[in-house]
Amino acid sequence: MTPSPLAAIRFADEDIDSFVAGLIAELRPQGWRLSGVVQSRGRADPECHCADMDLTSIATGEVFRISQPLGNGSHGCRLHPGALAQCAAALDRELDASPDLLLLNRFGRGESEGRGFRDLIARALDLGIPVLTAVQPTYAEAWAAFGGELACDMPMDFQAVLAWAQSQREARNAA
């Protein structure tokens, strides 16, 4: 039986962004057609305690700044919902090329609140495109509610994630 086409890597304080970059570096030379984003953080803003957050399209290299300045002394969430929506729209267009895998940096605050990449994930699954994301404990309950029985969780284990991805590719090729 093929594992679920919707999977999340569980992580806490580990460097998930480097982990995802490593997956991309492993899969691309094998001819994988990848869509999705990887996250990077810039320098911390001197007026804020947080660093800028950027998402880079795996397919095109386009960079989306998803953080917004909130001003001196602010401690609120800097996630810019409009920028995240723009990124999701660009990724939605990439799905028309039927990539082998949609790889999303996080199922996080936006998704837990019913926004973010939720519609993109649903569309990818409707098109038969497997989706891999990552989830921190803070959003585990929202992830479970969203994915239900369709979703599977994986440890942050490189070989396990590669095996899951390969099983998804084989299932798509057999269909």
Coordinates of C-alpha atoms in Angstrom, one line a residue:
M1 CA 0.0 0.0 0.0
T2 CA 1.3 3.4 -0.9
P3 CA 1.6 5.9 2.0
S4 CA -0.5 9.0 2.0
P5 CA 0.2 11.6 -0.7
L6 CA 0.1 14.3 2.0
A7 CA 2.9 14.2 4.5
A8 CA 4.5 16.4 7.1
I9 CA 7.9 16.3 8.6
R10 CA 7.6 16.9 12.4
F11 CA 10.3 19.2 13.7
A12 CA 10.8 21.5 16.7
D13 CA 14.1 23.4 17.0
E14 CA 15.9 21.6 14.2
D15 CA 17.0 23.5 11.0
I16 CA 14.2 22.4 8.7
D17 CA 15.1 24.8 6.0
S18 CA 18.5 23.2 5.5
F19 CA 16.9 19.8 5.7
V20 CA 14.5 20.8 2.9
A21 CA 17.3 22.3 0.8
G22 CA 19.2 19.0 1.2
L23 CA 16.1 17.1 -0.1
I24 CA 16.0 19.4 -3.1
A25 CA 19.7 18.9 -3.8
E26 CA 19.1 15.1 -3.7
L27 CA 16.0 15.0 -5.8
R28 CA 16.8 17.4 -8.6
P29 CA 19.7 15.5 -10.1
Q30 CA 17.4 12.4 -10.2
G31 CA 15.2 14.3 -12.6
W32 CA 12.4 15.3 -10.2
R33 CA 10.2 18.1 -11.3
L34 CA 9.7 20.1 -8.1
S35 CA 7.4 22.9 -7.2
G36 CA 7.1 24.7 -3.9
V37 CA 9.2 27.0 -1.7
V38 CA 12.1 27.0 0.7
Q39 CA 12.4 29.6 3.5
S40 CA 15.3 31.7 4.3
R41 CA 15.8 34.4 7.0
G42 CA 17.7 37.6 6.5
R43 CA 19.3 39.8 9.1
A44 CA 17.2 40.9 12.1
D45 CA 15.7 44.3 11.6
P46 CA 17.2 46.8 14.2
E47 CA 13.7 48.0 15.0
C48 CA 12.3 44.5 15.6
H49 CA 13.4 41.3 17.3
C50 CA 12.8 39.1 14.2
A51 CA 14.7 38.5 11.0
D52 CA 13.1 39.0 7.6
M53 CA 11.5 35.9 6.1
D54 CA 11.7 35.1 2.4
L55 CA 10.2 32.2 0.4
T56 CA 12.1 31.2 -2.7
S57 CA 10.3 29.2 -5.5
I58 CA 12.0 25.9 -6.1
A59 CA 11.0 26.0 -9.8
T60 CA 11.6 29.6 -10.7
G61 CA 13.8 31.1 -8.1
E62 CA 11.4 34.0 -7.5
V63 CA 11.7 35.4 -4.0
F64 CA 8.7 36.4 -1.9
R65 CA 9.3 38.5 1.2
I66 CA 6.6 37.2 3.6
S67 CA 7.5 39.3 6.6
Q68 CA 6.4 42.8 7.2
P69 CA 7.9 45.5 9.4
L70 CA 5.7 46.3 12.4
G71 CA 7.8 49.0 14.0
N72 CA 10.0 49.6 16.9
G73 CA 9.3 47.4 20.0
S74 CA 6.7 45.3 18.2
H75 CA 6.5 41.7 19.3
G76 CA 3.6 40.5 17.1
C77 CA 3.6 38.1 14.2
R78 CA 5.4 39.7 11.2
L79 CA 3.8 37.3 8.7
H80 CA 2.4 39.3 5.8
P81 CA -0.8 37.4 4.7
G82 CA -1.0 39.3 1.4
A83 CA 2.6 38.4 0.5
L84 CA 1.9 34.7 1.4
A85 CA -1.3 34.8 -0.8
Q86 CA 0.8 36.2 -3.7
C87 CA 3.3 33.3 -3.2
A88 CA 0.5 30.8 -3.1
A89 CA -1.0 32.1 -6.3
A90 CA 2.4 31.8 -8.1
L91 CA 2.7 28.2 -6.8
D92 CA -0.8 27.5 -7.9
R93 CA 0.2 28.4 -11.5
E94 CA 3.2 26.0 -11.2
L95 CA 0.9 23.1 -10.6
D96 CA -0.3 23.3 -14.2
A97 CA 3.1 21.8 -15.2
S98 CA 2.2 18.7 -13.1
P99 CA 5.3 18.6 -10.9
D100 CA 6.3 15.3 -9.3
L101 CA 6.1 16.9 -5.8
L102 CA 4.9 20.0 -4.1
L103 CA 7.3 20.9 -1.3
L104 CA 6.2 23.6 1.1
N105 CA 8.4 25.0 3.8
R106 CA 5.8 24.9 6.6
F107 CA 2.2 24.3 7.7
G108 CA 2.2 27.1 10.1
R109 CA 0.2 30.0 11.4
G110 CA -1.4 31.0 8.1
E111 CA -2.5 27.5 7.4
S112 CA -3.7 26.9 11.0
E113 CA -5.9 30.0 10.6
G114 CA -7.5 28.7 7.3
R115 CA -5.3 30.7 4.9
G116 CA -1.7 30.4 3.7
F117 CA -1.1 27.3 1.5
R118 CA -4.3 25.4 2.5
D119 CA -6.1 25.8 -0.9
L120 CA -2.9 25.1 -2.8
I121 CA -2.4 21.8 -0.9
A122 CA -6.0 20.8 -1.7
R123 CA -5.6 21.6 -5.4
A124 CA -2.3 19.7 -5.6
L125 CA -3.9 16.6 -4.1
D126 CA -6.9 17.0 -6.4
L127 CA -4.5 16.9 -9.3
G128 CA -2.7 13.9 -7.9
I129 CA 0.4 15.7 -6.9
P130 CA 1.9 14.6 -3.6
V131 CA 2.6 17.3 -1.0
L132 CA 5.3 17.4 1.5
T133 CA 5.5 20.0 4.2
A134 CA 6.8 20.5 7.8
V135 CA 5.0 21.1 11.0
Q136 CA 6.1 22.3 14.4
P137 CA 4.4 21.2 17.6
T138 CA 2.6 24.5 17.9
Y139 CA 0.6 23.7 14.8
A140 CA 0.2 19.9 15.2
E141 CA -3.4 20.1 16.2
A142 CA -4.4 22.3 13.2
W143 CA -2.4 20.0 10.9
A144 CA -4.2 16.9 12.2
A145 CA -7.6 18.7 11.8
F146 CA -6.7 19.8 8.2
G147 CA -5.1 16.5 7.0
G148 CA -7.3 14.1 8.9
E149 CA -6.8 10.5 7.9
L150 CA -5.3 11.5 4.6
A151 CA -2.2 12.9 6.1
C152 CA 0.8 11.1 7.5
D153 CA 3.6 12.4 9.8
M154 CA 7.2 11.6 9.4
P155 CA 10.3 12.1 11.6
M156 CA 13.0 14.5 10.4
D157 CA 14.9 11.6 8.9
F158 CA 16.4 12.1 5.4
Q159 CA 16.2 8.5 4.3
A160 CA 12.6 8.1 5.5
V161 CA 11.5 11.2 3.6
L162 CA 13.3 10.1 0.5
A163 CA 11.6 6.7 0.7
W164 CA 8.2 8.4 1.1
A165 CA 8.9 10.6 -1.9
Q166 CA 10.1 7.7 -4.1
S167 CA 6.9 5.7 -3.2
Q168 CA 4.8 8.7 -4.3
R169 CA 6.7 9.0 -7.6
E170 CA 6.3 5.2 -8.3
A171 CA 2.6 5.4 -7.5
R172 CA 2.1 8.3 -9.9
N173 CA 4.0 6.6 -12.6
A174 CA 2.0 3.4 -12.2
A175 CA -1.3 5.3 -12.4

